[in-house]
Amino acid sequence: MRIGDLMATSGVKFGTSGARGRVEDMSDLVCYAYARGFLRYLLEGGTLAAGAEVGLAGDYRASTPRILGACAKAVTDSGCRPRHLGHIPTPALTAHGIAHGWPTLMVTGSHIPDDRNGIKFNLPSGEILKEDEAGIRAQSIALPDRLFDADGGFIDPRHGALPPPEPSALDAYVARYLEFFPHDWLAGQRIGLYEHSSVAREALFRVLSGLGAEVERLGFSASFLPVDTEAIRPEDVALARDWAATGGFDALVSTDGDGDRPLIADEHGTWLRGDLAGVLCAQALGAAGVVTPISSNTVVERCGWFAQVMRTRIGSPYVIAGMQALQARGLAPVVGYEANGGFLTASDIERQGRRLPALPTRDAVIVAVTLIGSARASQRPLSALAESLPARFTESDRLKDFPSELSGERLAAFQTGDADADRAALAAVFAAECGPVSALDRTDGLRMTLANGDILHLRPSGNAPELRVYSEADSRARARALNQRCLAILERWRDGSE
């Protein structure tokens, strides 16, 4: 069985750093095959040796234990030893793998609904990059006889059994922050921890309270909630406002499902945009070089805080490649962040004799701890940090149930290769409601700079049937209005009324 063929036929495709699909398509056979293909790629390349250890962890989705079991069986059948590290954040698993020289597999669908899931693959050095994805696609594996039934499930349920979970990775992840930041970094701060179904809720509680904060746990959910840090749900906006009004908090903290994207609200219960939080975190950590995708707010260039800023396509593999390029130019420290708030460090961060080892994968805890502590150190509320940035506001949302094929067809009409014709076609669709287009950027999706300096960016999701819309303007109201006008146009596209 060739992995590339399975990707084309199973409905489980590669997105950022791994495979994602509907749970009903992620059979034991499909998950086993993908894990075997990943491990075969490492074994053939000499990155993994027979008998070596492979770390496994997952989020709180209902389907995660079954998929973990299929991955564990694949590890064993590859001649390696699975180490089950439990329900922990993705960055905790990745950091543990880097520290021990293990490849790791994280079973998570991040922020997407519970009827979908995924497997993130990490090298011993961190996330797979696009060239690794190509290498995995090229692998062919032989499935053992009498292992799966006609529906792709294990014939014997014992094949999907997991070894007992180990606490070592979570403990090391918590220690990473307790050992870097001063013990009283958050002393006197009252923080509301929005737990929902985030796999980072225990780590966050231990880190925040361990650094001196008074932490109140809020909003626990036993069932999975698809909290998206880029397209925040209206109910989460309302919850934050209510908690801030009644709880007397200095900040509210949460993450997405697998704990690699932060969600931070100020003392008023206003959630900070992830790309603004990324700029503030990079500045507080003393970054010289910053890498961020094309969708992030242009305030990173306007603030003038960094020696060099590099823009990339959307997705952590592209950010990681960009960070490596800046390091090769001699810049240090180098960090990266995404519009969803996930923060990456390519360099060790040093402060007052303490060292925070590089973690070149999205992380949420570093952002929350850095920003709240920085606000405390400056004797200002968290809202004042965001207000110190140049006035530039971003709004993002998504149109669900927007087939990828339709997105591609619609956007292709504006990518003919004739710049004047493309601008004219865009003007015919968007100018009346959004304004005339002065420049186009096709780094990832279609990013339009309007004549008044506003920005409108359309991009199909890489892991769900959604079309995302990013808007940017000099006022929050204008950015929001631009986003809503664009969504109305896209709804007509989806519904076939335009």
Tab-separated table of C-alpha atoms in Angstrom:
chain	number	residue	atom	x	y	z
A	1	MET	CA	0.000	0.000	0.000
A	2	ARG	CA	1.448	3.352	-1.089
A	3	ILE	CA	0.795	6.152	1.414
A	4	GLY	CA	0.228	8.734	-1.319
A	5	ASP	CA	-2.511	6.557	-2.828
A	6	LEU	CA	-4.153	6.132	0.579
A	7	MET	CA	-4.199	9.904	1.034
A	8	ALA	CA	-6.017	10.217	-2.274
A	9	THR	CA	-8.631	7.528	-1.572
A	10	SER	CA	-9.253	7.489	2.194
A	11	GLY	CA	-10.554	11.028	2.650
A	12	VAL	CA	-7.803	11.610	5.256
A	13	LYS	CA	-5.418	14.171	3.797
A	14	PHE	CA	-2.332	16.021	4.887
A	15	GLY	CA	-2.793	19.426	6.498
A	16	THR	CA	-0.398	21.357	8.704
A	17	SER	CA	2.218	18.918	10.070
A	18	GLY	CA	0.142	15.788	9.570
A	19	ALA	CA	-3.051	14.050	8.527
A	20	ARG	CA	-6.634	15.088	9.257
A	21	GLY	CA	-10.033	13.812	8.300
A	22	ARG	CA	-13.453	12.720	9.439
A	23	VAL	CA	-13.405	10.233	12.286
A	24	GLU	CA	-15.456	7.794	10.210
A	25	ASP	CA	-12.676	7.832	7.590
A	26	MET	CA	-9.861	7.493	10.154
A	27	SER	CA	-10.206	3.734	10.521
A	28	ASP	CA	-7.692	1.671	12.441
A	29	LEU	CA	-6.232	0.602	9.100
A	30	VAL	CA	-5.804	4.169	7.807
A	31	CYS	CA	-4.225	5.436	11.038
A	32	TYR	CA	-1.980	2.372	11.327
A	33	ALA	CA	-0.848	2.791	7.708
A	34	TYR	CA	-0.053	6.489	8.109
A	35	ALA	CA	1.950	5.836	11.264
A	36	ARG	CA	3.809	2.944	9.609
A	37	GLY	CA	4.574	5.152	6.594
A	38	PHE	CA	5.959	7.901	8.833
A	39	LEU	CA	8.127	5.472	10.786
A	40	ARG	CA	9.336	3.713	7.631
A	41	TYR	CA	10.403	7.100	6.262
A	42	LEU	CA	12.452	7.718	9.418
A	43	LEU	CA	13.934	4.211	9.459
A	44	GLU	CA	14.980	4.415	5.821
A	45	GLY	CA	16.508	7.850	6.332
A	46	GLY	CA	18.468	6.781	9.404
A	47	THR	CA	16.612	9.180	11.706
A	48	LEU	CA	15.156	6.233	13.634
A	49	ALA	CA	16.756	2.940	14.569
A	50	ALA	CA	15.067	-0.375	15.216
A	51	GLY	CA	14.188	-0.730	18.894
A	52	ALA	CA	14.064	3.033	19.464
A	53	GLU	CA	11.340	4.765	21.444
A	54	VAL	CA	8.470	6.737	19.911
A	55	GLY	CA	6.340	9.140	21.953
A	56	LEU	CA	2.537	9.151	21.701
A	57	ALA	CA	-0.026	11.549	23.149
A	58	GLY	CA	-3.467	12.914	22.353
A	59	ASP	CA	-6.228	15.392	23.084
A	60	TYR	CA	-9.628	14.859	24.719
A	61	ARG	CA	-11.661	13.951	21.629
A	62	ALA	CA	-13.791	10.834	21.945
A	63	SER	CA	-11.961	9.171	19.032
A	64	THR	CA	-8.437	9.904	20.258
A	65	PRO	CA	-7.827	6.750	22.396
A	66	ARG	CA	-8.762	4.448	19.511
A	67	ILE	CA	-6.486	6.289	17.066
A	68	LEU	CA	-3.659	6.282	19.613
A	69	GLY	CA	-4.058	2.519	19.860
A	70	ALA	CA	-3.674	2.136	16.101
A	71	CYS	CA	-0.530	4.293	16.209
A	72	ALA	CA	0.905	2.284	19.096
A	73	LYS	CA	0.400	-0.956	17.145
A	74	ALA	CA	2.162	0.630	14.154
A	75	VAL	CA	5.110	1.570	16.367
A	76	THR	CA	5.387	-1.966	17.727
A	77	ASP	CA	5.108	-3.540	14.268
A	78	SER	CA	7.847	-1.192	13.052
A	79	GLY	CA	10.206	-2.725	15.581
A	80	CYS	CA	10.105	0.230	17.956
A	81	ARG	CA	8.789	0.885	21.462
A	82	PRO	CA	5.718	3.095	22.017
A	83	ARG	CA	5.822	5.471	24.992
A	84	HIS	CA	2.314	6.629	25.901
A	85	LEU	CA	2.596	10.117	27.408
A	86	GLY	CA	-1.109	10.658	28.019
A	87	HIS	CA	-3.380	13.624	27.385
A	88	ILE	CA	-0.909	16.499	27.125
A	89	PRO	CA	-0.451	19.606	24.942
A	90	THR	CA	1.119	19.177	21.526
A	91	PRO	CA	4.115	21.393	22.461
A	92	ALA	CA	4.689	19.314	25.600
A	93	LEU	CA	4.956	16.174	23.485
A	94	THR	CA	7.180	17.848	20.894
A	95	ALA	CA	9.488	19.300	23.549
A	96	HIS	CA	9.811	15.891	25.212
A	97	GLY	CA	10.651	14.296	21.877
A	98	ILE	CA	13.323	16.908	21.144
A	99	ALA	CA	14.852	16.502	24.613
A	100	HIS	CA	15.050	12.711	24.277
A	101	GLY	CA	15.716	12.412	20.548
A	102	TRP	CA	12.393	10.646	19.921
A	103	PRO	CA	10.004	11.017	17.030
A	104	THR	CA	6.490	11.652	18.318
A	105	LEU	CA	2.888	11.350	17.141
A	106	MET	CA	0.147	13.599	18.524
A	107	VAL	CA	-3.445	12.540	17.930
A	108	THR	CA	-5.474	15.743	17.684
A	109	GLY	CA	-7.746	17.711	15.402
A	110	SER	CA	-6.781	20.954	17.130
A	111	HIS	CA	-9.766	23.332	16.969
A	112	ILE	CA	-11.957	21.510	14.440
A	113	PRO	CA	-15.165	19.699	15.522
A	114	ASP	CA	-15.233	16.396	17.389
A	115	ASP	CA	-16.348	14.458	14.309
A	116	ARG	CA	-12.868	15.050	12.876
A	117	ASN	CA	-9.421	14.174	14.162
A	118	GLY	CA	-5.833	13.979	13.016
A	119	ILE	CA	-2.288	12.784	13.601
A	120	LYS	CA	0.601	15.249	13.849
A	121	PHE	CA	4.023	13.801	13.070
A	122	ASN	CA	7.200	15.121	14.686
A	123	LEU	CA	10.813	14.299	13.924
A	124	PRO	CA	13.268	13.978	16.828
A	125	SER	CA	14.182	17.595	15.962
A	126	GLY	CA	10.585	18.850	15.842
A	127	GLU	CA	7.761	19.179	13.321
A	128	ILE	CA	7.945	17.577	9.915
A	129	LEU	CA	8.425	20.032	7.072
A	130	LYS	CA	7.020	19.913	3.563
A	131	GLU	CA	9.914	17.860	2.217
A	132	ASP	CA	9.258	15.286	4.941
A	133	GLU	CA	5.608	15.148	3.936
A	134	ALA	CA	6.696	14.280	0.396
A	135	GLY	CA	8.947	11.540	1.749
A	136	ILE	CA	6.101	10.038	3.775
A	137	ARG	CA	3.776	10.108	0.756
A	138	ALA	CA	6.311	8.103	-1.231
A	139	GLN	CA	6.442	5.233	1.272
A	140	SER	CA	4.890	1.836	0.563
A	141	ILE	CA	3.975	-0.547	3.349
A	142	ALA	CA	2.704	-4.113	3.578
A	143	LEU	CA	-0.286	-4.653	5.865
A	144	PRO	CA	-0.111	-7.754	8.078
A	145	ASP	CA	-2.551	-10.526	7.267
A	146	ARG	CA	-5.666	-10.934	9.422
A	147	LEU	CA	-5.100	-7.677	11.306
A	148	PHE	CA	-8.093	-5.687	9.983
A	149	ASP	CA	-11.689	-6.510	9.168
A	150	ALA	CA	-13.533	-5.434	6.025
A	151	ASP	CA	-14.322	-2.023	7.534
A	152	GLY	CA	-10.685	-1.313	8.476
A	153	GLY	CA	-11.086	-2.026	12.202
A	154	PHE	CA	-8.825	-4.300	14.209
A	155	ILE	CA	-10.155	-7.859	14.182
A	156	ASP	CA	-8.828	-8.337	17.702
A	157	PRO	CA	-9.473	-5.238	19.898
A	158	ARG	CA	-6.372	-6.084	21.925
A	159	HIS	CA	-4.263	-4.903	18.971
A	160	GLY	CA	-5.317	-1.350	19.839
A	161	ALA	CA	-4.313	-1.555	23.495
A	162	LEU	CA	-2.173	1.273	24.839
A	163	PRO	CA	0.624	1.001	27.395
A	164	PRO	CA	-0.039	2.867	30.676
A	165	PRO	CA	0.358	6.663	30.394
A	166	GLU	CA	3.520	8.242	31.788
A	167	PRO	CA	3.617	11.682	33.489
A	168	SER	CA	7.200	12.559	32.493
A	169	ALA	CA	6.417	14.750	29.461
A	170	LEU	CA	3.819	16.858	31.251
A	171	ASP	CA	6.081	17.274	34.287
A	172	ALA	CA	8.988	18.389	32.082
A	173	TYR	CA	6.777	20.859	30.201
A	174	VAL	CA	5.601	22.484	33.434
A	175	ALA	CA	9.177	22.596	34.744
A	176	ARG	CA	10.286	24.290	31.516
A	177	TYR	CA	8.434	27.467	32.562
A	178	LEU	CA	8.823	27.258	36.317
A	179	GLU	CA	12.588	27.067	35.896
A	180	PHE	CA	12.858	29.931	33.389
A	181	PHE	CA	10.596	32.602	34.850
A	182	PRO	CA	11.202	34.062	38.346
A	183	HIS	CA	9.205	32.244	41.039
A	184	ASP	CA	7.120	35.378	41.703
A	185	TRP	CA	6.625	36.328	38.032
A	186	LEU	CA	2.833	36.275	38.402
A	187	ALA	CA	2.548	37.051	42.125
A	188	GLY	CA	-0.568	39.033	42.960
A	189	GLN	CA	-2.250	38.286	39.640
A	190	ARG	CA	-5.755	36.839	39.655
A	191	ILE	CA	-6.223	34.711	36.535
A	192	GLY	CA	-9.318	32.951	35.223
A	193	LEU	CA	-8.426	29.658	33.525
A	194	TYR	CA	-11.034	28.770	30.889
A	195	GLU	CA	-10.537	25.010	30.838
A	196	HIS	CA	-13.286	23.773	28.444
A	197	SER	CA	-11.855	20.623	26.794
A	198	SER	CA	-8.327	21.945	26.329
A	199	VAL	CA	-5.664	19.317	26.866
A	200	ALA	CA	-3.481	22.141	28.240
A	201	ARG	CA	-5.745	22.920	31.207
A	202	GLU	CA	-3.703	20.978	33.770
A	203	ALA	CA	-0.381	22.315	32.502
A	204	LEU	CA	-1.674	25.884	32.556
A	205	PHE	CA	-2.995	25.559	36.083
A	206	ARG	CA	0.303	24.175	37.355
A	207	VAL	CA	2.416	26.813	35.578
A	208	LEU	CA	0.263	29.826	36.447
A	209	SER	CA	-0.164	28.877	40.081
A	210	GLY	CA	3.473	27.765	40.319
A	211	LEU	CA	4.569	31.272	39.309
A	212	GLY	CA	2.522	32.868	42.061
A	213	ALA	CA	-0.862	33.598	40.459
A	214	GLU	CA	-4.207	33.015	42.090
A	215	VAL	CA	-5.992	30.827	39.533
A	216	GLU	CA	-9.722	30.177	39.308
A	217	ARG	CA	-10.725	27.285	37.076
A	218	LEU	CA	-13.697	28.092	34.824
A	219	GLY	CA	-15.849	26.438	32.166
A	220	PHE	CA	-14.718	22.806	32.432
A	221	SER	CA	-16.230	20.533	29.766
A	222	ALA	CA	-16.159	16.737	29.799
A	223	SER	CA	-17.104	16.675	26.097
A	224	PHE	CA	-15.004	18.212	23.348
A	225	LEU	CA	-15.616	21.861	22.375
A	226	PRO	CA	-14.136	23.211	19.110
A	227	VAL	CA	-12.570	26.413	20.454
A	228	ASP	CA	-10.837	28.269	17.620
A	229	THR	CA	-8.437	31.064	18.591
A	230	GLU	CA	-8.773	32.732	15.160
A	231	ALA	CA	-12.551	32.591	14.802
A	232	ILE	CA	-13.642	32.940	18.424
A	233	ARG	CA	-17.134	31.608	19.073
A	234	PRO	CA	-19.758	34.163	20.150
A	235	GLU	CA	-20.411	32.115	23.284
A	236	ASP	CA	-16.740	32.394	24.257
A	237	VAL	CA	-16.853	36.152	23.735
A	238	ALA	CA	-19.872	36.342	26.062
A	239	LEU	CA	-18.293	34.053	28.665
A	240	ALA	CA	-15.159	36.194	28.846
A	241	ARG	CA	-17.156	39.392	29.286
A	242	ASP	CA	-19.282	37.839	32.035
A	243	TRP	CA	-16.309	36.375	33.908
A	244	ALA	CA	-14.406	39.676	33.729
A	245	ALA	CA	-17.420	41.612	34.990
A	246	THR	CA	-17.941	39.410	38.043
A	247	GLY	CA	-14.580	37.820	38.834
A	248	GLY	CA	-12.126	40.705	39.231
A	249	PHE	CA	-9.523	39.018	37.025
A	250	ASP	CA	-6.288	40.534	35.743
A	251	ALA	CA	-6.485	38.168	32.763
A	252	LEU	CA	-8.304	35.162	31.352
A	253	VAL	CA	-6.317	32.332	29.778
A	254	SER	CA	-7.215	29.384	27.578
A	255	THR	CA	-6.044	27.483	24.475
A	256	ASP	CA	-7.456	25.536	21.581
A	257	GLY	CA	-8.036	21.794	21.907
A	258	ASP	CA	-4.439	20.593	21.727
A	259	GLY	CA	-2.849	23.478	23.614
A	260	ASP	CA	-0.624	24.971	20.933
A	261	ARG	CA	-2.635	28.175	20.331
A	262	PRO	CA	-3.273	30.647	23.169
A	263	LEU	CA	-6.430	32.520	23.991
A	264	ILE	CA	-5.799	35.454	26.339
A	265	ALA	CA	-8.264	38.098	27.493
A	266	ASP	CA	-7.439	41.332	29.310
A	267	GLU	CA	-9.007	42.583	32.530
A	268	HIS	CA	-12.116	43.655	30.600
A	269	GLY	CA	-12.686	40.207	29.121
A	270	THR	CA	-11.564	41.229	25.627
A	271	TRP	CA	-9.754	38.405	23.830
A	272	LEU	CA	-6.442	39.566	22.327
A	273	ARG	CA	-5.832	38.855	18.666
A	274	GLY	CA	-3.252	36.103	18.297
A	275	ASP	CA	-1.017	38.085	15.968
A	276	LEU	CA	-0.958	41.093	18.319
A	277	ALA	CA	-0.126	38.803	21.229
A	278	GLY	CA	2.665	37.328	19.087
A	279	VAL	CA	4.245	40.745	18.477
A	280	LEU	CA	4.094	41.610	22.183
A	281	CYS	CA	5.552	38.249	23.193
A	282	ALA	CA	8.384	38.546	20.649
A	283	GLN	CA	9.272	42.003	21.928
A	284	ALA	CA	9.174	40.917	25.578
A	285	LEU	CA	11.512	38.002	24.828
A	286	GLY	CA	13.998	40.275	23.041
A	287	ALA	CA	13.637	38.787	19.545
A	288	ALA	CA	15.864	40.150	16.783
A	289	GLY	CA	14.256	38.216	13.936
A	290	VAL	CA	10.551	37.423	13.601
A	291	VAL	CA	8.839	35.133	11.108
A	292	THR	CA	5.092	35.211	10.597
A	293	PRO	CA	2.639	34.245	7.844
A	294	ILE	CA	1.231	36.674	5.314
A	295	SER	CA	-2.115	36.703	7.163
A	296	SER	CA	-0.718	38.324	10.315
A	297	ASN	CA	-1.325	41.964	11.221
A	298	THR	CA	1.099	44.456	9.622
A	299	VAL	CA	1.731	45.998	13.043
A	300	VAL	CA	4.794	43.714	13.268
A	301	GLU	CA	6.493	45.877	10.622
A	302	ARG	CA	4.954	49.162	11.765
A	303	CYS	CA	6.146	48.884	15.382
A	304	GLY	CA	9.834	48.917	14.328
A	305	TRP	CA	10.905	46.668	17.205
A	306	PHE	CA	12.690	43.955	15.228
A	307	ALA	CA	15.829	43.871	13.089
A	308	GLN	CA	14.148	41.719	10.469
A	309	VAL	CA	10.631	40.437	9.760
A	310	MET	CA	10.007	37.647	7.273
A	311	ARG	CA	6.600	36.745	5.825
A	312	THR	CA	5.679	33.201	4.766
A	313	ARG	CA	2.797	31.066	3.627
A	314	ILE	CA	0.335	30.056	6.324
A	315	GLY	CA	1.299	27.007	8.371
A	316	SER	CA	3.919	26.231	10.972
A	317	PRO	CA	6.185	24.266	8.574
A	318	TYR	CA	6.637	27.449	6.533
A	319	VAL	CA	7.274	29.531	9.652
A	320	ILE	CA	9.865	27.003	10.837
A	321	ALA	CA	11.631	27.079	7.468
A	322	GLY	CA	11.634	30.877	7.656
A	323	MET	CA	13.123	30.836	11.150
A	324	GLN	CA	15.877	28.525	9.933
A	325	ALA	CA	16.611	30.980	7.111
A	326	LEU	CA	16.932	33.918	9.527
A	327	GLN	CA	19.202	31.896	11.796
A	328	ALA	CA	21.394	31.100	8.804
A	329	ARG	CA	21.818	34.862	8.332
A	330	GLY	CA	23.212	35.139	11.859
A	331	LEU	CA	20.178	36.630	13.620
A	332	ALA	CA	19.442	35.654	17.218
A	333	PRO	CA	17.192	35.202	18.956
A	334	VAL	CA	14.736	34.213	16.232
A	335	VAL	CA	11.076	33.527	16.951
A	336	GLY	CA	7.905	33.019	14.964
A	337	TYR	CA	4.201	33.294	15.509
A	338	GLU	CA	0.970	32.762	13.609
A	339	ALA	CA	-2.264	34.723	13.402
A	340	ASN	CA	-3.841	32.045	15.597
A	341	GLY	CA	-1.413	33.021	18.375
A	342	GLY	CA	0.797	29.931	18.319
A	343	PHE	CA	4.350	31.003	19.206
A	344	LEU	CA	7.579	29.274	18.114
A	345	THR	CA	11.170	29.754	19.263
A	346	ALA	CA	14.066	28.799	17.004
A	347	SER	CA	16.700	30.049	19.477
A	348	ASP	CA	17.261	29.505	23.153
A	349	ILE	CA	16.045	32.497	25.161
A	350	GLU	CA	18.349	33.609	27.961
A	351	ARG	CA	17.474	35.915	30.842
A	352	GLN	CA	19.228	36.547	34.171
A	353	GLY	CA	21.197	33.320	33.977
A	354	ARG	CA	18.155	31.232	33.069
A	355	ARG	CA	17.686	29.515	29.724
A	356	LEU	CA	14.488	28.586	27.904
A	357	PRO	CA	15.401	25.928	25.310
A	358	ALA	CA	14.230	26.497	21.748
A	359	LEU	CA	10.884	24.945	20.901
A	360	PRO	CA	10.275	25.245	17.138
A	361	THR	CA	6.614	24.317	17.273
A	362	ARG	CA	3.468	26.282	18.159
A	363	ASP	CA	3.109	26.856	21.894
A	364	ALA	CA	0.439	28.600	23.948
A	365	VAL	CA	1.793	28.685	27.501
A	366	ILE	CA	4.806	30.858	26.623
A	367	VAL	CA	2.523	33.633	25.333
A	368	ALA	CA	0.179	33.706	28.316
A	369	VAL	CA	2.943	33.644	30.915
A	370	THR	CA	5.127	36.195	29.118
A	371	LEU	CA	2.373	38.754	28.524
A	372	ILE	CA	0.722	38.612	31.937
A	373	GLY	CA	4.092	38.777	33.679
A	374	SER	CA	5.252	41.642	31.462
A	375	ALA	CA	2.125	43.630	32.280
A	376	ARG	CA	2.687	43.016	35.985
A	377	ALA	CA	6.369	44.015	35.738
A	378	SER	CA	5.452	47.286	34.018
A	379	GLN	CA	2.706	47.926	36.585
A	380	ARG	CA	0.139	48.246	33.822
A	381	PRO	CA	-3.012	46.270	33.042
A	382	LEU	CA	-2.852	43.757	30.225
A	383	SER	CA	-5.019	45.987	28.033
A	384	ALA	CA	-2.308	48.673	28.135
A	385	LEU	CA	0.195	46.337	26.447
A	386	ALA	CA	-2.006	46.000	23.383
A	387	GLU	CA	-2.687	49.730	23.371
A	388	SER	CA	1.061	50.399	23.150
A	389	LEU	CA	1.061	49.025	19.598
A	390	PRO	CA	0.337	51.164	16.528
A	391	ALA	CA	-3.402	51.302	15.830
A	392	ARG	CA	-3.944	48.503	13.356
A	393	PHE	CA	-6.790	46.046	13.763
A	394	THR	CA	-7.484	42.641	12.294
A	395	GLU	CA	-10.719	40.700	12.114
A	396	SER	CA	-10.996	37.101	10.965
A	397	ASP	CA	-13.849	34.719	10.415
A	398	ARG	CA	-14.694	31.717	8.299
A	399	LEU	CA	-17.515	30.464	6.165
A	400	LYS	CA	-18.175	26.825	7.025
A	401	ASP	CA	-19.376	24.151	4.608
A	402	PHE	CA	-17.521	25.850	1.763
A	403	PRO	CA	-16.135	23.019	-0.416
A	404	SER	CA	-12.441	23.257	-1.261
A	405	GLU	CA	-13.238	22.717	-4.930
A	406	LEU	CA	-15.553	25.733	-4.940
A	407	SER	CA	-12.931	27.882	-3.173
A	408	GLY	CA	-10.343	26.924	-5.753
A	409	GLU	CA	-12.686	27.607	-8.646
A	410	ARG	CA	-13.736	31.023	-7.345
A	411	LEU	CA	-10.239	32.251	-6.465
A	412	ALA	CA	-8.786	30.968	-9.736
A	413	ALA	CA	-10.947	33.509	-11.575
A	414	PHE	CA	-8.749	36.248	-10.056
A	415	GLN	CA	-5.427	34.561	-10.766
A	416	THR	CA	-5.187	34.607	-14.547
A	417	GLY	CA	-1.669	36.017	-14.718
A	418	ASP	CA	-2.905	39.327	-16.116
A	419	ALA	CA	-2.633	41.777	-13.197
A	420	ASP	CA	-4.887	44.423	-14.728
A	421	ALA	CA	-7.551	41.894	-15.625
A	422	ASP	CA	-7.393	40.365	-12.161
A	423	ARG	CA	-7.844	43.743	-10.480
A	424	ALA	CA	-10.753	44.528	-12.761
A	425	ALA	CA	-12.405	41.186	-11.949
A	426	LEU	CA	-11.941	41.796	-8.237
A	427	ALA	CA	-13.336	45.303	-8.541
A	428	ALA	CA	-16.466	43.922	-10.185
A	429	VAL	CA	-17.073	41.687	-7.163
A	430	PHE	CA	-15.704	43.614	-4.185
A	431	ALA	CA	-15.352	47.324	-5.008
A	432	ALA	CA	-18.949	48.329	-4.359
A	433	GLU	CA	-18.953	46.946	-0.809
A	434	CYS	CA	-15.263	46.880	0.136
A	435	GLY	CA	-13.472	49.438	-2.024
A	436	PRO	CA	-11.140	49.394	-5.064
A	437	VAL	CA	-8.086	47.100	-5.068
A	438	SER	CA	-4.615	48.628	-5.478
A	439	ALA	CA	-2.321	45.600	-4.957
A	440	LEU	CA	-2.448	41.796	-4.800
A	441	ASP	CA	-0.335	39.266	-2.894
A	442	ARG	CA	-0.652	35.562	-3.714
A	443	THR	CA	1.812	34.209	-1.169
A	444	ASP	CA	-1.041	32.139	0.264
A	445	GLY	CA	-4.591	32.559	-0.958
A	446	LEU	CA	-5.540	35.984	-2.259
A	447	ARG	CA	-4.541	39.045	-0.215
A	448	MET	CA	-5.846	42.389	-1.489
A	449	THR	CA	-4.595	45.786	-0.370
A	450	LEU	CA	-7.359	48.295	-0.970
A	451	ALA	CA	-6.816	51.859	-2.153
A	452	ASN	CA	-7.420	53.238	1.359
A	453	GLY	CA	-4.794	50.919	2.904
A	454	ASP	CA	-7.237	48.348	4.268
A	455	ILE	CA	-6.450	44.692	3.638
A	456	LEU	CA	-8.734	41.817	2.676
A	457	HIS	CA	-7.372	38.279	2.534
A	458	LEU	CA	-9.221	35.171	1.312
A	459	ARG	CA	-7.804	31.731	1.958
A	460	PRO	CA	-9.304	28.236	1.837
A	461	SER	CA	-8.628	26.232	4.999
A	462	GLY	CA	-6.028	23.518	4.582
A	463	ASN	CA	-7.777	21.052	6.887
A	464	ALA	CA	-11.529	21.696	6.704
A	465	PRO	CA	-14.163	22.693	4.099
A	466	GLU	CA	-13.992	26.355	5.092
A	467	LEU	CA	-13.087	29.642	3.445
A	468	ARG	CA	-11.313	32.001	5.846
A	469	VAL	CA	-11.507	35.783	5.619
A	470	TYR	CA	-8.960	38.125	7.214
A	471	SER	CA	-9.486	41.886	7.183
A	472	GLU	CA	-7.231	44.668	8.450
A	473	ALA	CA	-7.842	48.385	8.956
A	474	ASP	CA	-6.897	51.342	11.161
A	475	SER	CA	-9.995	50.941	13.338
A	476	ARG	CA	-11.609	47.890	14.885
A	477	ALA	CA	-15.039	48.887	13.612
A	478	ARG	CA	-13.812	49.238	10.030
A	479	ALA	CA	-11.954	45.903	10.119
A	480	ARG	CA	-15.089	44.190	11.434
A	481	ALA	CA	-17.360	45.853	8.886
A	482	LEU	CA	-15.001	44.905	6.043
A	483	ASN	CA	-14.974	41.294	7.234
A	484	GLN	CA	-18.753	41.130	7.419
A	485	ARG	CA	-19.211	42.647	3.971
A	486	CYS	CA	-16.794	40.127	2.495
A	487	LEU	CA	-18.506	37.208	4.251
A	488	ALA	CA	-21.827	38.298	2.761
A	489	ILE	CA	-20.280	38.138	-0.716
A	490	LEU	CA	-18.804	34.696	-0.040
A	491	GLU	CA	-22.146	33.402	1.230
A	492	ARG	CA	-23.616	34.268	-2.142
A	493	TRP	CA	-20.779	32.356	-3.793
A	494	ARG	CA	-21.452	29.304	-1.644
A	495	ASP	CA	-25.209	29.427	-2.107
A	496	GLY	CA	-24.944	29.965	-5.851
A	497	SER	CA	-26.812	33.259	-5.808
A	498	GLU	CA	-23.907	35.178	-7.366
